[in-house]
Coordinates of C-alpha atoms in Angstrom, one line a residue:
X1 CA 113.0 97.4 165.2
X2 CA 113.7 100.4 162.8
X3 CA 116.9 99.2 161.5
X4 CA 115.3 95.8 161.1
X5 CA 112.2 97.8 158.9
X6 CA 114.6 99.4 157.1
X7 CA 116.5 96.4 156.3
X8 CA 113.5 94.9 155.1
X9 CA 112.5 97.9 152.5
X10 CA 116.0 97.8 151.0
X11 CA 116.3 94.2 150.2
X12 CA 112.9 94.1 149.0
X13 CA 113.5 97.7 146.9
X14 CA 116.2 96.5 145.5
X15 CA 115.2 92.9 144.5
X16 CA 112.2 95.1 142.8
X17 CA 114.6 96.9 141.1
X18 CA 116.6 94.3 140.0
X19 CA 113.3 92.4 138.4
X20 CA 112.5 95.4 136.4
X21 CA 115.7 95.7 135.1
X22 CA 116.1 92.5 134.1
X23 CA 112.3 92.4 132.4
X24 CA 112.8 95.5 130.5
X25 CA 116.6 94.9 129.3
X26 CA 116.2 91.3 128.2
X27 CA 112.8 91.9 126.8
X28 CA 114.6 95.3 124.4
X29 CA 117.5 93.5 123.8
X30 CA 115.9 90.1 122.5
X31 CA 112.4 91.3 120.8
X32 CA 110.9 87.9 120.0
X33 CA 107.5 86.1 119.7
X34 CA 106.3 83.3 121.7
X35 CA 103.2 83.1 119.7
X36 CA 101.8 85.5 117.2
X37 CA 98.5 86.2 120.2
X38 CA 101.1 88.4 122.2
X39 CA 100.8 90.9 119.0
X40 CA 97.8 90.3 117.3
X41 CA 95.2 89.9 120.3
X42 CA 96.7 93.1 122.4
X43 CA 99.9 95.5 120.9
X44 CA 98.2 95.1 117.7
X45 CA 94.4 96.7 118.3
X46 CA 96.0 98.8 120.6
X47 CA 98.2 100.3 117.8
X48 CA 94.8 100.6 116.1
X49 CA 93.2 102.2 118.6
X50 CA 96.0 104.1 119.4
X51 CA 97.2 105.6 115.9
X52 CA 94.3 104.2 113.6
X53 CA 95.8 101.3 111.6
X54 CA 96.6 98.0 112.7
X55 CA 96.0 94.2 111.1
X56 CA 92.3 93.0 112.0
X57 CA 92.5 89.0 112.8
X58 CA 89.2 86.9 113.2
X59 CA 88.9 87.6 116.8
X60 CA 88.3 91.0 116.5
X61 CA 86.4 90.9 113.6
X62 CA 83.9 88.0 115.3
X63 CA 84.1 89.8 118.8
X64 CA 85.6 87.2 121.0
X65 CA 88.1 89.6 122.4
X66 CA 87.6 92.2 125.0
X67 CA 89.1 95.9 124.3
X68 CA 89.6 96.9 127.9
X69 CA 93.6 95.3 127.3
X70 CA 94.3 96.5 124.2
X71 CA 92.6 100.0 125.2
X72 CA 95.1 100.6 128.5
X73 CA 97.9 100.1 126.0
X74 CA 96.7 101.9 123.5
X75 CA 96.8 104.6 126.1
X76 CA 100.4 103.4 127.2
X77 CA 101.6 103.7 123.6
X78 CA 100.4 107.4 122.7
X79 CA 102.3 108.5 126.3
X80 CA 105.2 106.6 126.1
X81 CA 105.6 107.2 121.7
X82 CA 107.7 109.8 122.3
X83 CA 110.7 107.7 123.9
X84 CA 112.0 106.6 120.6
X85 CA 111.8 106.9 116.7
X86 CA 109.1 105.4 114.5
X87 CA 107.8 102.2 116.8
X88 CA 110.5 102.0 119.2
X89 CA 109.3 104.7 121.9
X90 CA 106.2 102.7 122.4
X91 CA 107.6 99.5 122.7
X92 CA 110.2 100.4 125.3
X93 CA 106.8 102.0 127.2
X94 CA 104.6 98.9 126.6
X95 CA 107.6 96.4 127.7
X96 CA 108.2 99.1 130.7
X97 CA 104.7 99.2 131.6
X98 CA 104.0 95.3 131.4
X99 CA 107.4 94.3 133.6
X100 CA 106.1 97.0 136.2
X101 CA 103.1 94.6 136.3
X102 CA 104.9 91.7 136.9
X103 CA 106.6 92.9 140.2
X104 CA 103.4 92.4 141.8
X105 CA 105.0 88.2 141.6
X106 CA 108.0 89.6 143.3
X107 CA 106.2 91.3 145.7
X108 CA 103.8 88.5 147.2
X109 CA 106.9 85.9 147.0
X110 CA 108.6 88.7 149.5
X111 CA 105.5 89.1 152.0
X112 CA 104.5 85.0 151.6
X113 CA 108.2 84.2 152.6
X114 CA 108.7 86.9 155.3
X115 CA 105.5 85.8 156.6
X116 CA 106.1 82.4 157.2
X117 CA 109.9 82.2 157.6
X118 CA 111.1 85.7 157.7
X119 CA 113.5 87.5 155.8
X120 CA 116.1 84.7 154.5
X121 CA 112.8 82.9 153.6
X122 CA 111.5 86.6 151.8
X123 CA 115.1 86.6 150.3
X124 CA 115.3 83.5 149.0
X125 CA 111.4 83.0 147.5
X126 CA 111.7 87.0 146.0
X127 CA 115.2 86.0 144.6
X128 CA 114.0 82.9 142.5
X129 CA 110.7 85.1 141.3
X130 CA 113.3 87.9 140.1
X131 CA 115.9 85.5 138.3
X132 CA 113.7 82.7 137.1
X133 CA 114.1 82.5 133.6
X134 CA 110.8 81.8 131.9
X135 CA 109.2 84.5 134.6
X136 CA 111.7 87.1 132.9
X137 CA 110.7 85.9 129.6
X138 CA 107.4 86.2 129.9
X139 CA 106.5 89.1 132.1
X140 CA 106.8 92.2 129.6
X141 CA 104.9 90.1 126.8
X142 CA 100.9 90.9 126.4
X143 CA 99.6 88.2 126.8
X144 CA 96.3 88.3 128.9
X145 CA 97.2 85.0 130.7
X146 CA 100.2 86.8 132.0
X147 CA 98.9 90.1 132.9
X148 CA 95.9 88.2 134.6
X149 CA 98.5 86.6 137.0
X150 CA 99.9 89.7 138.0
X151 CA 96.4 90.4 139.0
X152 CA 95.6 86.5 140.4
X153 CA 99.0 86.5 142.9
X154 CA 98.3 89.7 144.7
X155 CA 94.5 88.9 145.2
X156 CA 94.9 85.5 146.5
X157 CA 97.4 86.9 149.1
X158 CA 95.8 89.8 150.3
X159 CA 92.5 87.0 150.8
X160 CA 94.7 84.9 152.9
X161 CA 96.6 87.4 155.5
X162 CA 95.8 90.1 157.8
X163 CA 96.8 93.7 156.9
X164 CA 95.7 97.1 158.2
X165 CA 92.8 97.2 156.1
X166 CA 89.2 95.8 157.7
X167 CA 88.3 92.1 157.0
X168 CA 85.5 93.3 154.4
X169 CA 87.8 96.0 152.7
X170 CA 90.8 93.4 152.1
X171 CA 88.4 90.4 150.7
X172 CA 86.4 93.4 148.9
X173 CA 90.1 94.5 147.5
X174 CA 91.2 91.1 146.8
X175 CA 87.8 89.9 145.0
X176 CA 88.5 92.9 143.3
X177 CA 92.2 91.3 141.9
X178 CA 90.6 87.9 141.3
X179 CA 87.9 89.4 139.1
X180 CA 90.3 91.1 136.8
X181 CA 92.4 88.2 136.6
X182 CA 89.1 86.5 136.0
X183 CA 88.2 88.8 133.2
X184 CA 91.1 88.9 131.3
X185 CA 91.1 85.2 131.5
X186 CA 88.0 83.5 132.1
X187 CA 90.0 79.8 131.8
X188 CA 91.0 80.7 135.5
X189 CA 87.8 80.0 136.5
X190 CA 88.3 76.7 138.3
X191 CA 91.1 77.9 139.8
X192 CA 89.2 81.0 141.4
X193 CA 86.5 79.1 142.0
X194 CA 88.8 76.8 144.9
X195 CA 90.4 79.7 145.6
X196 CA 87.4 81.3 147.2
X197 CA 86.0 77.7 148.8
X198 CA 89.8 77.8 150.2
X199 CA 89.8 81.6 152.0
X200 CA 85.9 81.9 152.4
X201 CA 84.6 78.0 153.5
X202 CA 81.4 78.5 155.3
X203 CA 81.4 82.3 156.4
X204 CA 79.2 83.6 154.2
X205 CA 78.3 86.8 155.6
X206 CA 81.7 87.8 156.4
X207 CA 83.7 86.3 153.7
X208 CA 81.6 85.3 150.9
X209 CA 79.9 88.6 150.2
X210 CA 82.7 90.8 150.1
X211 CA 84.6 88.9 147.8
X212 CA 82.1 87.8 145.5
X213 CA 81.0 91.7 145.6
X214 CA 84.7 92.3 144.2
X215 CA 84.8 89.8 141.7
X216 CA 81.6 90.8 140.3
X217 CA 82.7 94.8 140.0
X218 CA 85.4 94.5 137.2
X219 CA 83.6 91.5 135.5
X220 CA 80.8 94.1 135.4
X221 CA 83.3 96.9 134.1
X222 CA 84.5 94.3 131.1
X223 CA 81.1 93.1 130.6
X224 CA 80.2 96.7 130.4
X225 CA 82.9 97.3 128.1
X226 CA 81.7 94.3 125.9
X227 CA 78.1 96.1 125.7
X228 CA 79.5 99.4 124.2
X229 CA 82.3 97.9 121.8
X230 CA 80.1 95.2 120.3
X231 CA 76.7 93.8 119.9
X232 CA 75.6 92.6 123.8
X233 CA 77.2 92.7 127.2
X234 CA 79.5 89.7 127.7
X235 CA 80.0 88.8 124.2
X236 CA 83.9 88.4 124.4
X237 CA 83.1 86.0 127.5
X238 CA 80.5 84.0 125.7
X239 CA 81.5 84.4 122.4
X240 CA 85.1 82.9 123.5
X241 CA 83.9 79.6 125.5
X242 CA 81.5 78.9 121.9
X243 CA 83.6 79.6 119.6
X244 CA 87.0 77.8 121.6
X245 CA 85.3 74.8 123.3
X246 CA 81.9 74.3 121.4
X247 CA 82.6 74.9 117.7
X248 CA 86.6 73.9 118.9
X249 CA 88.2 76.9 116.6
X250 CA 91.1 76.7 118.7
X251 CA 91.9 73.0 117.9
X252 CA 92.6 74.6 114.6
X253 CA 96.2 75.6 116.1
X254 CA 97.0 72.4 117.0
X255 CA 96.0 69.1 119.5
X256 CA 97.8 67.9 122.2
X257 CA 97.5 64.9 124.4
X258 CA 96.7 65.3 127.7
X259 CA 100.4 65.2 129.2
X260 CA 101.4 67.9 127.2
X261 CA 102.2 70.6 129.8
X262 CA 104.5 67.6 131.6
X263 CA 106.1 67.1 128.6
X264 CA 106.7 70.9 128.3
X265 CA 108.0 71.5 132.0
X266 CA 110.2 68.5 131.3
X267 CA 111.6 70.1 128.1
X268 CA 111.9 73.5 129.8
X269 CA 113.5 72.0 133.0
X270 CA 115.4 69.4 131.7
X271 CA 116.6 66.8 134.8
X272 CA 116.1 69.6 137.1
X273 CA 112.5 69.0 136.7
X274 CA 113.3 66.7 139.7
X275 CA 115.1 68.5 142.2
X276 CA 112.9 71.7 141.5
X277 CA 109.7 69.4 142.2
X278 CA 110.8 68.3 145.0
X279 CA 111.6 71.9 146.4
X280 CA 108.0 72.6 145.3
X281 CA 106.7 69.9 147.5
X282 CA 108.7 70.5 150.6
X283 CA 107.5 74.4 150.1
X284 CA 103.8 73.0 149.6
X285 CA 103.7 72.0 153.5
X286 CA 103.6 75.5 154.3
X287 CA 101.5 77.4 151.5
X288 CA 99.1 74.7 150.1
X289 CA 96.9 76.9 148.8
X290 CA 99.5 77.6 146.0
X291 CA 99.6 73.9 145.5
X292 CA 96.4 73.5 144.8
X293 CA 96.0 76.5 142.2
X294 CA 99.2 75.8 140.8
X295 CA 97.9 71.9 139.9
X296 CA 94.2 73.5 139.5
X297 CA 95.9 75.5 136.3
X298 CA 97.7 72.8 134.6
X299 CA 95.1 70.1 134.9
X300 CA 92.3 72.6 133.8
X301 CA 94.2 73.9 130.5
X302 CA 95.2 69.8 130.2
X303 CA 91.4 69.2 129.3
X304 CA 92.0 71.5 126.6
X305 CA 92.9 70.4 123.4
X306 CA 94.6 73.3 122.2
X307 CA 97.8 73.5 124.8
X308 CA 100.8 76.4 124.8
X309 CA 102.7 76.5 127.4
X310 CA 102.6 80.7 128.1
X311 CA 98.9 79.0 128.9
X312 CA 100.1 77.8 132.5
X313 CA 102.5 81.1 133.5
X314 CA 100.4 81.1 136.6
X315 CA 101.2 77.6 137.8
X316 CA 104.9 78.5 136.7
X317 CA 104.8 81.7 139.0
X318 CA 103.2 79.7 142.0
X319 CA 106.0 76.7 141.7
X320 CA 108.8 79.2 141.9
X321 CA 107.5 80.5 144.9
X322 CA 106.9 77.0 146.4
X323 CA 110.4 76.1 145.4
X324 CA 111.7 79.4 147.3
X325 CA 109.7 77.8 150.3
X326 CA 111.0 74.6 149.7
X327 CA 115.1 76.2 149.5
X328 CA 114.9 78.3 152.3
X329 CA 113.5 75.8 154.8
X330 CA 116.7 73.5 153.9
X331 CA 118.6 76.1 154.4
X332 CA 117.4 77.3 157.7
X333 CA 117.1 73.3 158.8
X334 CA 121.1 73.9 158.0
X335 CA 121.7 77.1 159.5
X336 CA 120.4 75.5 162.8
X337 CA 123.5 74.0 163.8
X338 CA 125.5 77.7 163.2
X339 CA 125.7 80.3 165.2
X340 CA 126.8 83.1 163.3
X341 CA 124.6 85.2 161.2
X342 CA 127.8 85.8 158.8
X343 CA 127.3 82.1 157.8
X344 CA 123.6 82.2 157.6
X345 CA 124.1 85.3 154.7
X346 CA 126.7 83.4 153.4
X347 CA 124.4 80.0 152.7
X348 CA 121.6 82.2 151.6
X349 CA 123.5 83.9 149.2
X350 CA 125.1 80.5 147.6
X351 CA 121.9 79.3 147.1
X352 CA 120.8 82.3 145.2
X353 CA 123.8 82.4 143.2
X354 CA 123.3 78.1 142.5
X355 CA 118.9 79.3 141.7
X356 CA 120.4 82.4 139.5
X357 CA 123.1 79.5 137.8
X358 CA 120.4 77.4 136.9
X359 CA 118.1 79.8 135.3
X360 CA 121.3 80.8 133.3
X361 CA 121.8 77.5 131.8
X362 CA 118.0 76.8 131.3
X363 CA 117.6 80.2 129.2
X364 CA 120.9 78.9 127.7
X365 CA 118.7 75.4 126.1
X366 CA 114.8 77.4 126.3
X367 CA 112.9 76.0 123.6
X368 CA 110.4 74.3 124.0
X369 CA 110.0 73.0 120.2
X370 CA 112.5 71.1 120.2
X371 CA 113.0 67.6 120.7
X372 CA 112.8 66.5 124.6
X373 CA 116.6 66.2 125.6
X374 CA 118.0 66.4 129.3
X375 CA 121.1 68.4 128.9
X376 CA 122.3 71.0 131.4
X377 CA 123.1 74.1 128.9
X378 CA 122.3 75.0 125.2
X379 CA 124.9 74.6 122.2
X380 CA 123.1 77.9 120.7
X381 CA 121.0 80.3 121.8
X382 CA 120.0 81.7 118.8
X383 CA 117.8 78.1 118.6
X384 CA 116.3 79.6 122.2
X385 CA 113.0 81.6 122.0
X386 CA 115.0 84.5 122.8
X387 CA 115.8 84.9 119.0
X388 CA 112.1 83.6 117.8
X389 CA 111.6 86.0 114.6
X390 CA 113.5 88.5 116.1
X391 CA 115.0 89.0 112.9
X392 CA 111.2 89.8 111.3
X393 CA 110.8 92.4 114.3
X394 CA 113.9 94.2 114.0
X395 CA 113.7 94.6 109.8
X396 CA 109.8 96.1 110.5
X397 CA 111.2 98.4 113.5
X398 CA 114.1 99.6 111.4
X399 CA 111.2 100.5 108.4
X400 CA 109.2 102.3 111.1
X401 CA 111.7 105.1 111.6
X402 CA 112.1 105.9 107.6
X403 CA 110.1 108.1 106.3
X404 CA 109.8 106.9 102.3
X405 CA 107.7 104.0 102.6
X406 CA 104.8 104.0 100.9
X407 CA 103.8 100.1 100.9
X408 CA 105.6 97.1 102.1
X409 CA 105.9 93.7 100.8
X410 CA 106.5 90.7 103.2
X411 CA 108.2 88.5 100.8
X412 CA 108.4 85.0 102.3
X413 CA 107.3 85.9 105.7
X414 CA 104.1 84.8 107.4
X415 CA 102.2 87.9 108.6
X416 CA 101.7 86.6 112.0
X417 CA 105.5 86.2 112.4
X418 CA 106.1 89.9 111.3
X419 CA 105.2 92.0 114.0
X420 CA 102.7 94.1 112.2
X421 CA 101.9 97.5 112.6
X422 CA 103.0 97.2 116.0
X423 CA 106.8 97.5 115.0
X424 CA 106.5 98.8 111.3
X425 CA 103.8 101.2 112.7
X426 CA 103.2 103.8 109.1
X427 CA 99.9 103.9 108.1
X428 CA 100.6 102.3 104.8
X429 CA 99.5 99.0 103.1
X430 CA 101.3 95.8 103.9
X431 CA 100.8 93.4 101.2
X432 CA 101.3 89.4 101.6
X433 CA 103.7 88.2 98.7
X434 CA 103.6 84.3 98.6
X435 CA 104.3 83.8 95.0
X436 CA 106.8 85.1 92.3
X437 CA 102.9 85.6 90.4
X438 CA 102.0 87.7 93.9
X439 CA 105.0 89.6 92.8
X440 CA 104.3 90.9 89.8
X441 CA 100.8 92.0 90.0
X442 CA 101.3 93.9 93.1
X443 CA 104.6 95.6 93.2
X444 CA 103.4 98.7 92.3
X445 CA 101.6 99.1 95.5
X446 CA 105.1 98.7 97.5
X447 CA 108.4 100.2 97.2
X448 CA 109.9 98.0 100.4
X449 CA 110.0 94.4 100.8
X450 CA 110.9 92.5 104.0
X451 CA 111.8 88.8 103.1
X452 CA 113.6 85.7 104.1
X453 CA 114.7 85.1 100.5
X454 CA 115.7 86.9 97.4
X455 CA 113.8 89.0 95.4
X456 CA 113.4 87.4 92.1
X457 CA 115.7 88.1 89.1
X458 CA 113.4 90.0 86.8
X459 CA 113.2 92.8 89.8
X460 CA 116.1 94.0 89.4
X461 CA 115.4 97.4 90.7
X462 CA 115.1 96.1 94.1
X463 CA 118.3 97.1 96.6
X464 CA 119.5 95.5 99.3
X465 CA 119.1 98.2 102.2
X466 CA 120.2 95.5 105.3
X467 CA 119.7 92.0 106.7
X468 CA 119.4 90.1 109.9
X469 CA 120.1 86.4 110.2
X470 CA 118.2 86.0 107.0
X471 CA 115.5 88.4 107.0
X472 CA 116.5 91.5 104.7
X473 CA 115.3 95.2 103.7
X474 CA 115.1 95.9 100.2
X475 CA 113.6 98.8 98.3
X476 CA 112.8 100.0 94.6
X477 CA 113.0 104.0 93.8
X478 CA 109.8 105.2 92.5
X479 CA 106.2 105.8 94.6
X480 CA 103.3 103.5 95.1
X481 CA 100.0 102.7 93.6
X482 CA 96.9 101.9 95.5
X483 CA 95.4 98.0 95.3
X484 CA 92.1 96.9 95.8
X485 CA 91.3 94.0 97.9
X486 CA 94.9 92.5 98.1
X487 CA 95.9 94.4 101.1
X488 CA 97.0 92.2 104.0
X489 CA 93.6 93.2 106.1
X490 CA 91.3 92.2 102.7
X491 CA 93.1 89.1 102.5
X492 CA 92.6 87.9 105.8
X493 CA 88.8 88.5 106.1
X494 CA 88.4 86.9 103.0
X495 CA 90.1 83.8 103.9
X496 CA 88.6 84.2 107.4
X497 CA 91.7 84.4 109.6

């Protein structure tokens, strides 16, 4: 029994480990944006809050946004600044701090699959959550649709099996995980809604209460939150649904059709949408609970007209742990007809290493921009989202650790593509330059310029300092004057972004 514990700790401890490593090194070795929110709605008014400048976007400025995110890693960044030079201690501590998160998926994959097929099923579902490919993409980025699934996972599991807690104290505990899920992203809604019909049905007394009473105590805390940081309690909650679905803001940043999130598993999957799908099926038999929230998800965002597909990370998260269901009942159908537990391992770890093949070659095509194709494996993975901008971040990063800037230019770069304070991080102006005209009246209030062409021929005192893939440093001697109302901040209220 203790060897059997034991056993149990260090494949799960290391499968752990392994998840971290792989979240933190891919997420410092390819810094990249999905979409500009994973800056500008967290890292960025953190970094505000956190050293006192950042770029303010509409959100913030209207109050559709809660601070209790971009507080917490605020915090993160002062304790973690010291790890690295200008920008880049912080970012290793937020990536750090947001991959530790995830492992909560890992975790429930483990106890769902040693609970209902022990540990080759706990091997087999924990080893697709570790090596799936979009899950390590997305895990250390800050969005709040991601962190709220670290928080959804956990709380739906611990409302569904018996620990060594009381009945009240684990529904209290897991309310608890669905209301910050909740309040970090109140488009879960549905889905928490069948989630408690699913665990509570008609008990009331015993099951209802306690987890409604944990729901309601961090939606209180954020609402709370709301009341102190601007005008009324609630307002980011409110404020959001008007704004988004009544006045439909968000259809500013594009429409979809309905299908869209098929269209986008199809283009992320290729043909292996298929045999994944049906994995996800067989695995449904025994968890449909997951099922359910995992089709709750995509056809409640498919309402929406605005659709991204970092929207449905929670549905992405439950499939992978379906499809581990799904594999490791084949392979224990198989295993059957063997006696020996040396073949058993074997066949378990040959369907890990075919899982961890796949996700290879599907990270190898990721992009889910391009054109719908079913090929196997990418031609170039700097078209992958693994590159997006990264050549934007790394020039601001680089600027962060150098200690003459006293303005900076984006020349040719969109400011939401940049990075913002977050990676150039010095309390200096940044100054959107669109135009050769932009140029010239206000070059005095920069002496570096990050752009993704040249610098024009009259401004000749300009020096290249270094490129990448296109994006390049350049700087002027001299010191900086200050410019009213053309800051990057002034411009953007004005024009209301």
């Amino acid at each position: 029994m203790n060897r059997k514990f034991n056993l149990n700790n260090l494949l799960l401890s290391l499968l752990i480990l392994l998840a971290l490593i792989l979240r933190v090194c891919v997420a410092l070795r390819f810094p990249n944006i999905f979409w500009a929110d994973e800056i500008f709605q967290t890292l960025e008014p953190a970094h505000r809050l956190a050293f006192g400048n950042g770029i303010v976007t509409w959100e913030f400025r209207d109050g559709i946004r809660s601070w209790v995110l971009p507080a917490i890693l605020a915090g993160i960044m002062r304790l973690t600044a010291w790890l690295g030079e200008g920008s880049t201690g912080y970012l290793i501590g937020s990536n750090i701090f947001l991959s530790l998160l995830s492992l909560s998926n890992v975790l429930v994959a483990y106890l769902w699959g040693k609970k209902l097929g022990g540990t080759i099923t706990a091997l087999i579902c924990a080893g697709i959550s570790t090596i799936w490919f979009e899950l390590i993409y997305f895990s250390p980025k800050a969005f709040t649709e991601v962190v709220a699934t670290h928080f959804l996972l956990p709380g739906i599991y611990l409302g569904l099996n018996k620990n060594s807690f009381s009945q009240r104290n684990r529904l209290f505990l897991s309310g608890c995980l669905l209301g910050i899920s909740l309040a970090l992203r109140i488009h879960f809604l549905p889905c928490i809604a069948f989630i408690l019909i699913y665990i509570c049905r008609k008990d009331w007394q015993q099951k209802w209460l306690p987890m409604l009473g944990g729901i309601f105590a961090p939606v209180l805390i954020f609402g709370t939150v709301d009341a102190f940081t601007w005008a009324y309690p609630f307002q980011s909650f409110w404020l959001n649904i008007w704004v988004n679905l009544v006045e439909g803001k968000s259809k500013l940043y594009g429409v979809s059709p309905w299908y869209e999130y098929l269209i986008f598993l199809l283009k992320s999957w290729s043909w292996l949408f298929v045999p994944i799908m049906i994995l996800v099926l067989i695995g449904s038999r025994r968890l449909p609970i997951l099922a359910w929230s995992a089709l709750i998800i995509i056809l409640s965002h498919s309402l929406l007209a605005h659709k991204e597909y970092r929207f449905i990370y929670p549905a992405l998260s439950m499939l992978m742990i379906l499809a581990g269901l799904g594999t490791a009942e084949l392979v224990l159908n198989l295993s059957r007809k063997w006696k020996s537990h040396q073949k058993i391992v074997i066949a378990t770890l040959i369907c890990l290493s075919l899982w961890t093949s796949t996700s290879i070659a599907l990270m190898s095509r990721f992009n889910i921009y391009n054109d719908l194709t079913f090929s196997t494996f990418g031609t170039d993975l700097r078209n992958t989202h693994l590159y997006a901008t990264a050549n934007n971040l790394l020039a601001l990063q680089s600027l962060s650790k150098k200690n003459t800037v006293c303005g900076l230019g984006l020349w040719g770069v969109h400011w939401a593509l940049s990075g913002g304070y977050t990676y150039f991080h010095h309390n200096v102006p940044i100054f959107p330059v669109e135009k050769i005209a932009d140029f010239a009246a206000l070059k005095a209030g920069f002496n570096y310029v990050v752009g993704d062409m040249s610098i024009p021929s009259e401004y000749k005192n300009y020096t290249l300092q270094e490129c990448w893939q296109g994006t390049c440093v350049y700087k002027r001697p001299g010191s900086c004057s200050q410019i009213i109302d053309r800051d990057i901040n002034s411009v953007l209220k004005k024009s209301g972004n």
